[in-house]
Coordinates of N, CA and C in Angstrom, one line a residue:
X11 N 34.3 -11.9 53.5 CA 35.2 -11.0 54.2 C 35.5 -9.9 53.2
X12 N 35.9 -8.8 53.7 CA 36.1 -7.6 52.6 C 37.0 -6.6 53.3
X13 N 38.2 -6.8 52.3 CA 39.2 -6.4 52.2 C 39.3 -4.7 52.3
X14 N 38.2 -4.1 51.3 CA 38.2 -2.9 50.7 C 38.0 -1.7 52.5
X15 N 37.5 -0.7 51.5 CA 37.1 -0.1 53.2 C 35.4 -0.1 53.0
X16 N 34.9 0.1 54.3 CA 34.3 -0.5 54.4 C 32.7 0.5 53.6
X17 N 32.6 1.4 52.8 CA 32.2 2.1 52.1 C 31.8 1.4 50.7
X18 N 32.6 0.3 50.5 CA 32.3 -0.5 49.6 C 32.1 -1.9 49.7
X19 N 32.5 -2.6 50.6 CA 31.5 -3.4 51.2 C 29.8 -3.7 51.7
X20 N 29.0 -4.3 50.7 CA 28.2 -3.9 50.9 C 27.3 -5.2 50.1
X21 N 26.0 -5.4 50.7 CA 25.5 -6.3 50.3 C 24.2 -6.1 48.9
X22 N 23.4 -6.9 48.5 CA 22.4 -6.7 47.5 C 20.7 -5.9 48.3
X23 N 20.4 -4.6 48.2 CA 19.7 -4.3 48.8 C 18.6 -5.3 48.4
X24 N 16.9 -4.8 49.1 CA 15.8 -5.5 48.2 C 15.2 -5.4 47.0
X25 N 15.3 -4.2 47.0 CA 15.1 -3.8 45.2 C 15.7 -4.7 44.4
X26 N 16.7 -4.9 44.4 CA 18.0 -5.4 43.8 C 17.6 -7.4 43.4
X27 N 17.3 -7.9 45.0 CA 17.0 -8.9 45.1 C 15.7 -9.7 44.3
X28 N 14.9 -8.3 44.6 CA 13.4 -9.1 44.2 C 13.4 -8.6 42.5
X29 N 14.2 -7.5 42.0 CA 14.3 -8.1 40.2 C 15.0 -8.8 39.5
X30 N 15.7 -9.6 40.8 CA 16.5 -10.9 40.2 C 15.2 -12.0 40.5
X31 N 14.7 -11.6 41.3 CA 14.2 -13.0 41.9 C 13.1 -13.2 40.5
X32 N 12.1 -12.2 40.2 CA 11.1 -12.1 39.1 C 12.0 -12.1 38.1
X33 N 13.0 -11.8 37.8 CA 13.5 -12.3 36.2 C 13.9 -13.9 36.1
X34 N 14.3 -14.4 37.6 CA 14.7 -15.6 37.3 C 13.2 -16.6 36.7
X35 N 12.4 -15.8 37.9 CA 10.7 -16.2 38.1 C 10.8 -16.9 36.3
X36 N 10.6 -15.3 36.2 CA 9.7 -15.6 34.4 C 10.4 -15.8 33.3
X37 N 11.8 -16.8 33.4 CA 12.5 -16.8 32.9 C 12.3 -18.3 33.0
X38 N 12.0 -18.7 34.2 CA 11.9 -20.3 34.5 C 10.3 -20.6 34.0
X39 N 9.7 -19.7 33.9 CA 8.0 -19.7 33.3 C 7.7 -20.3 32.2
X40 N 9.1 -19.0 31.8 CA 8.7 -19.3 29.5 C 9.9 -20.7 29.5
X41 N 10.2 -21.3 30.0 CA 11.3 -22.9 29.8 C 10.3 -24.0 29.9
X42 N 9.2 -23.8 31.2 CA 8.1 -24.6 31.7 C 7.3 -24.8 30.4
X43 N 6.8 -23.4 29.7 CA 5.5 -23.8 28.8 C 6.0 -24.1 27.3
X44 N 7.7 -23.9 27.3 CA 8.3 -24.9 26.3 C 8.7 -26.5 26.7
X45 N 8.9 -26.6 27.9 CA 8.9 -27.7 27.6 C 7.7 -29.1 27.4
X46 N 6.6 -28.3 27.9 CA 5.5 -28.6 27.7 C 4.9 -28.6 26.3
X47 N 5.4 -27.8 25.5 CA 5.1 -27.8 24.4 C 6.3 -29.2 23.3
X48 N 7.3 -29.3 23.8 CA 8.2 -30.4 23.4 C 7.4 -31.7 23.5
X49 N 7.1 -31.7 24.9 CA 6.7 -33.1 25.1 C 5.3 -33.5 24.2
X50 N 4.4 -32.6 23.9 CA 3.3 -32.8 22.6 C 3.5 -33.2 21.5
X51 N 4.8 -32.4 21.3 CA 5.3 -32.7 20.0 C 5.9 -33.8 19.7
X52 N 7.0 -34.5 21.1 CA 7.4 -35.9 20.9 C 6.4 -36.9 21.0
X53 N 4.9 -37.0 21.4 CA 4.2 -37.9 21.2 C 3.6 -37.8 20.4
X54 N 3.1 -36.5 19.5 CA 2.5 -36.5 18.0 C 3.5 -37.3 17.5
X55 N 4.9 -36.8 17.2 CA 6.1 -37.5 16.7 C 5.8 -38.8 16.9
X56 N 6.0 -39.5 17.6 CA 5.7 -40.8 18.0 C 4.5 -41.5 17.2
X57 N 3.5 -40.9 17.4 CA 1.8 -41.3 16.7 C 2.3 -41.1 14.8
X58 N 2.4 -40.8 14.9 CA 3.1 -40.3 13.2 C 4.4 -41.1 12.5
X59 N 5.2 -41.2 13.3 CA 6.1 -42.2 12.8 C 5.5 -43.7 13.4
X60 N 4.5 -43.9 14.0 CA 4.0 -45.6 14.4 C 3.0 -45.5 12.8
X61 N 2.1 -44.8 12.4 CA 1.0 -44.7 11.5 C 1.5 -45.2 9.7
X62 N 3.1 -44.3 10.3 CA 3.9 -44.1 8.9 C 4.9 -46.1 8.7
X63 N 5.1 -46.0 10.0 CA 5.2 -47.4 9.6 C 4.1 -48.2 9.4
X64 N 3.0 -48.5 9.5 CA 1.8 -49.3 9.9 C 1.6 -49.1 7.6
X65 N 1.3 -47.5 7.7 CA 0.6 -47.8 6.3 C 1.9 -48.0 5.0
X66 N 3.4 -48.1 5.5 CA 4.1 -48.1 4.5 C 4.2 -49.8 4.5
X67 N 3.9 -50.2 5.5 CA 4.1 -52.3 5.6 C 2.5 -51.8 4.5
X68 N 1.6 -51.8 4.6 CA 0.5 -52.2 3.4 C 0.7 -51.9 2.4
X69 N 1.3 -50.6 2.4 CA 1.6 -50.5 0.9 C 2.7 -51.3 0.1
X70 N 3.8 -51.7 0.8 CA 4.6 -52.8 0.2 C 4.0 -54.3 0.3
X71 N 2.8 -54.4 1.2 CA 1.9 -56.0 1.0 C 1.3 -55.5 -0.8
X72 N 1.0 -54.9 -0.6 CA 0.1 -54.2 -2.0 C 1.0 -54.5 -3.6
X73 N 2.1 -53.8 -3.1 CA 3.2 -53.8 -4.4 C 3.7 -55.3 -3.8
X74 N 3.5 -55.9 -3.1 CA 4.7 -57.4 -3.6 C 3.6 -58.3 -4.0
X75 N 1.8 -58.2 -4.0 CA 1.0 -58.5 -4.4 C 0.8 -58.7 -6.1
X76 N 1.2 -57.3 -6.1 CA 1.0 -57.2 -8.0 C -0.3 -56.8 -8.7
X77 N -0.1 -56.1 -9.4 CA -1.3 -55.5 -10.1 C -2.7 -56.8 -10.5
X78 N -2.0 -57.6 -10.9 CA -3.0 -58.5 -11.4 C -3.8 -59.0 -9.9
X79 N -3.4 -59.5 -8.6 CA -4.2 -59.6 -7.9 C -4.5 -58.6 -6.7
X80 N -3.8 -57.4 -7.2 CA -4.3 -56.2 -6.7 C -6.2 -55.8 -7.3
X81 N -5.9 -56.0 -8.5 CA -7.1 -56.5 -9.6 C -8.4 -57.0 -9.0
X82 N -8.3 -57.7 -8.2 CA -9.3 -58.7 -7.6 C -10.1 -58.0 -6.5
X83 N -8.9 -57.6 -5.8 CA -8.9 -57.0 -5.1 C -10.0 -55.4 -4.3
X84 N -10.1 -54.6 -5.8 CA -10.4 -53.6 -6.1 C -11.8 -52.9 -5.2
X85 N -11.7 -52.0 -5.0 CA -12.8 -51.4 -4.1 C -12.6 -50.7 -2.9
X86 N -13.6 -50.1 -2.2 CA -12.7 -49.8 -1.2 C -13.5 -50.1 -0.1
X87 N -13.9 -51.3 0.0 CA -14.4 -52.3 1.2 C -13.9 -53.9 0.7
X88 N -13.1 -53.9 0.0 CA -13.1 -55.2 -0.4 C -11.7 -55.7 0.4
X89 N -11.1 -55.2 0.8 CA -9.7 -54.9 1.8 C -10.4 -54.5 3.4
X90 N -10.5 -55.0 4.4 CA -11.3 -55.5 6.2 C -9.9 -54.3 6.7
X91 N -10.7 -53.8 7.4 CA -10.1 -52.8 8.4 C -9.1 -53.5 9.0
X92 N -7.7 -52.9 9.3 CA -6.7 -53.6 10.3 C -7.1 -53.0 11.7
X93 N -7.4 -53.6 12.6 CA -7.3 -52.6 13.8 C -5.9 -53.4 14.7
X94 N -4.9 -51.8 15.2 CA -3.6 -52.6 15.5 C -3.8 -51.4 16.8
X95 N -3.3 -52.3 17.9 CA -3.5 -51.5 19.2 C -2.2 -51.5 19.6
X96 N -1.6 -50.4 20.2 CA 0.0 -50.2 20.5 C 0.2 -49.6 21.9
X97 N 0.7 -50.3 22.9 CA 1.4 -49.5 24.0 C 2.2 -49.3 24.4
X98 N 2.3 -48.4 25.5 CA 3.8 -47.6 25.4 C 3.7 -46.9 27.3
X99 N 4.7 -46.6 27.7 CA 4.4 -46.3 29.1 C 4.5 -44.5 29.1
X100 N 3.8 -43.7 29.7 CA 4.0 -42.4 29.2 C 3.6 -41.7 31.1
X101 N 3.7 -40.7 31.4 CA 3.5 -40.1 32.5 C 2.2 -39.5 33.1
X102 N 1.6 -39.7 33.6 CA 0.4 -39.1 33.9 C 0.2 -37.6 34.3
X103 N -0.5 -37.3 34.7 CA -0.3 -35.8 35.5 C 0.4 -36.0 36.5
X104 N 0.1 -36.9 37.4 CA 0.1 -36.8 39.0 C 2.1 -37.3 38.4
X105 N 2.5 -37.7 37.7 CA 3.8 -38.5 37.5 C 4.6 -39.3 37.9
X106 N 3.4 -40.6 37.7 CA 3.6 -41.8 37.6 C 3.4 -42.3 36.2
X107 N 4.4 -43.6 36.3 CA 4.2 -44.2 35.2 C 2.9 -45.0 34.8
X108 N 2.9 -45.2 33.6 CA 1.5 -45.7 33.5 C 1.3 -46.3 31.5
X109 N 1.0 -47.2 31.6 CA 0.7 -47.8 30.6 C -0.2 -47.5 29.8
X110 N 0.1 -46.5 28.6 CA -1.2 -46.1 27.9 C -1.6 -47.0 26.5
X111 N -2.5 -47.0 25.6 CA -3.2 -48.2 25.0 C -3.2 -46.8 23.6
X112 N -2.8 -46.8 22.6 CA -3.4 -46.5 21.4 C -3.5 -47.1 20.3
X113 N -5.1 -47.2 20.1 CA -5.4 -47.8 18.8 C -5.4 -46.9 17.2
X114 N -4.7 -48.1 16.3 CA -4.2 -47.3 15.2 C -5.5 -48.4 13.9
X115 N -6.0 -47.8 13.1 CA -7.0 -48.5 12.1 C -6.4 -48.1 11.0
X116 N -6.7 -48.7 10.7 CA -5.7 -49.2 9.0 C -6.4 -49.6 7.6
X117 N -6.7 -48.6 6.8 CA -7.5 -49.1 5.6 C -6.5 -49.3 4.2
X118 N -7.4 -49.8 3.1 CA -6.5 -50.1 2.5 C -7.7 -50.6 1.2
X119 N -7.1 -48.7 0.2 CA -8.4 -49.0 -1.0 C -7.7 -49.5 -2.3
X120 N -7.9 -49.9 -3.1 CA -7.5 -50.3 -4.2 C -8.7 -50.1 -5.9
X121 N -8.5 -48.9 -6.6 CA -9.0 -48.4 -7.3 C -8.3 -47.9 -8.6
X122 N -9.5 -48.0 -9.5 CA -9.1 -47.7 -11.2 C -8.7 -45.9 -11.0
X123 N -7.7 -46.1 -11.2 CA -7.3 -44.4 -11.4 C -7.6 -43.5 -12.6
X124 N -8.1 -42.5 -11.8 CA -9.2 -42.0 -13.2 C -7.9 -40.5 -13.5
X125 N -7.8 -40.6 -15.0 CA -7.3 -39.6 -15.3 C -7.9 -38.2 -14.9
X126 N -6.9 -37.3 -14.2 CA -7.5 -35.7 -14.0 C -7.6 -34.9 -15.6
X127 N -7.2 -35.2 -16.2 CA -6.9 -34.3 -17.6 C -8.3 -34.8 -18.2
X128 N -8.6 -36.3 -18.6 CA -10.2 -36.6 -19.4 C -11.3 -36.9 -18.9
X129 N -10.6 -37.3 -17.3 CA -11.9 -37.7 -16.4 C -12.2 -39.4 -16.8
X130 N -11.6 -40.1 -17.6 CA -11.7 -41.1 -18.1 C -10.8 -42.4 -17.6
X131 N -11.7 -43.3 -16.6 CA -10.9 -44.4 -15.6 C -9.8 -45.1 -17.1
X132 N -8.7 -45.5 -16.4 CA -7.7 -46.0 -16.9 C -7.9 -47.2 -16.8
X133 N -8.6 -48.2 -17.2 CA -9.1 -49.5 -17.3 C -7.9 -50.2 -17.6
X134 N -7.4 -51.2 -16.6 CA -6.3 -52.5 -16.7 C -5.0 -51.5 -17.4
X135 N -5.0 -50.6 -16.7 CA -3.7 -50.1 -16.7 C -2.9 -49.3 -15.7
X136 N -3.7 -49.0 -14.8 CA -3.2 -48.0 -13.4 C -4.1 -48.5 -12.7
X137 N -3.6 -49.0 -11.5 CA -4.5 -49.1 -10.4 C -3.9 -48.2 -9.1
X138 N -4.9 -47.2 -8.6 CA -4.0 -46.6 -7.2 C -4.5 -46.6 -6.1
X139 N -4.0 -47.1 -4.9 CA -3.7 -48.1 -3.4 C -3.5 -47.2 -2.8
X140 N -4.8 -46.6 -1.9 CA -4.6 -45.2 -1.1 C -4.6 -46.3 0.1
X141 N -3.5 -45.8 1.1 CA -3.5 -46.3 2.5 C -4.0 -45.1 3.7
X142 N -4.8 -45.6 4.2 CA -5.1 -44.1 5.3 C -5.0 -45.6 7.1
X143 N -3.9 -44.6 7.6 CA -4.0 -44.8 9.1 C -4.2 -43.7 10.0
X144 N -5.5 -43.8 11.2 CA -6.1 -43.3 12.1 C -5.9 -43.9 13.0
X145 N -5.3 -42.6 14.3 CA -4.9 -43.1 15.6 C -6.0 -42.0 16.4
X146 N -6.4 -42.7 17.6 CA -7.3 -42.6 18.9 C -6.2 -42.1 19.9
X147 N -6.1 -41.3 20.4 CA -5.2 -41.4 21.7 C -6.1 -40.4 22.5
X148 N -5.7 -40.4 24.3 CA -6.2 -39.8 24.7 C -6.2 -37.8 24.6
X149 N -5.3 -37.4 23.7 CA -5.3 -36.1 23.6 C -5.5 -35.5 22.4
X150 N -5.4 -36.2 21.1 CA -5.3 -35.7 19.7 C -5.6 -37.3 18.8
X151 N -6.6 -36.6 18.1 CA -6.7 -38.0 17.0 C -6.0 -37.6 15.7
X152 N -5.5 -38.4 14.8 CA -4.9 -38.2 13.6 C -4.7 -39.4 12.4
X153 N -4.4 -38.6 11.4 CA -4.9 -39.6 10.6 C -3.5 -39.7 9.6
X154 N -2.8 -40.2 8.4 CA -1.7 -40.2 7.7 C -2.4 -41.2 6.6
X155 N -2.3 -40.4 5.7 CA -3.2 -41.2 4.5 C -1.4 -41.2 3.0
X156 N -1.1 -42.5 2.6 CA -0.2 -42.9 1.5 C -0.9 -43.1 0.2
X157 N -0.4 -43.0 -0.7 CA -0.7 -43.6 -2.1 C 0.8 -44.1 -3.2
X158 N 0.1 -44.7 -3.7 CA 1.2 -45.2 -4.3 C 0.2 -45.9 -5.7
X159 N 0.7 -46.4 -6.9 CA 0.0 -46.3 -8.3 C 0.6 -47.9 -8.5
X160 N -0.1 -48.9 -9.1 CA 0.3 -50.0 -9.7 C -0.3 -50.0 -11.1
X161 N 1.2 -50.5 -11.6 CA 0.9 -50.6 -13.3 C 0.4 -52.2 -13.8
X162 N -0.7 -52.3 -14.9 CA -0.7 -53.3 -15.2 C 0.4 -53.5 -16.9
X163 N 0.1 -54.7 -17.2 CA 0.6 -55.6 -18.6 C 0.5 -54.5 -19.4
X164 N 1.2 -53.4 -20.1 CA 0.4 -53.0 -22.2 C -0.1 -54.2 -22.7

């Protein structure tokens, strides 16, 4: 109802309408392909912090091992691939739920650390325990490689 006179009463022409309507359009466009972009990033996120836990449990089997039967150990086949399969429920296109399967592989080298400065392996005194975990999923593969240095006896 409008009080005023009636010269100013008056509604939103079409012009008016349809550059609201397209600002709201493409306004609601660029929200869509961010949030599309979020959701990649919270399952990289996810794949990355599963990998980071996977190779920091080996590398503390490693150090609560001990250099001397780290020792034995040494090589970088002499440590069997972990293969550890993880799921989790995630959305499909169509958006339904749906149970997806990713496999994470797990190595675990154990080698004489060769000085960079002489080029000369550090025999029974540094050993260093590269961990590398590689995940499969159906959009992005990735990998998160740790190291960490065990000291032997002087």
């Amino acid at each position: 109802m409008c009080f005023a006179s009636r010269d100013r009463c008056r509604g939103f022409n079409l012009l008016e309408v349809t550059i609201a309507a397209f600002i709201f359009s493409a306004v609601s466009i660029s929200f869509i392909g961010v949030w599309g972009q979020q959701v990649r990033a919270l399952e990289k996120s996810r794949h990355v912090l599963t990998a980071t836990f996977l190779a920091e449990e080996l590398i503390e089997e490693a150090m609560a091992k001990g250099y001397e039967q780290n020792k034995a150990d040494e090589g970088p086949e002499a440590i069997p691939d972990e293969n550890i399969d993880v799921s989790h429920f995630a959305r499909d296109p169509q958006g339904n739920w749906n149970e997806m399967h990713v496999k994470y592989i797990a190595t675990r080298e154990v080698l004489t650390y060769v000085d960079p400065a002489s080029l000369e392996p550090t025999a029974d005194k540094l050993k260093q325990v590269i961990v590398r975990v590689k995940w499969e999923d159906t959009t992005k593969n990735g990998e998160i490689v740790l190291e960490t240095f065990l000291a032997g006896a002087q």
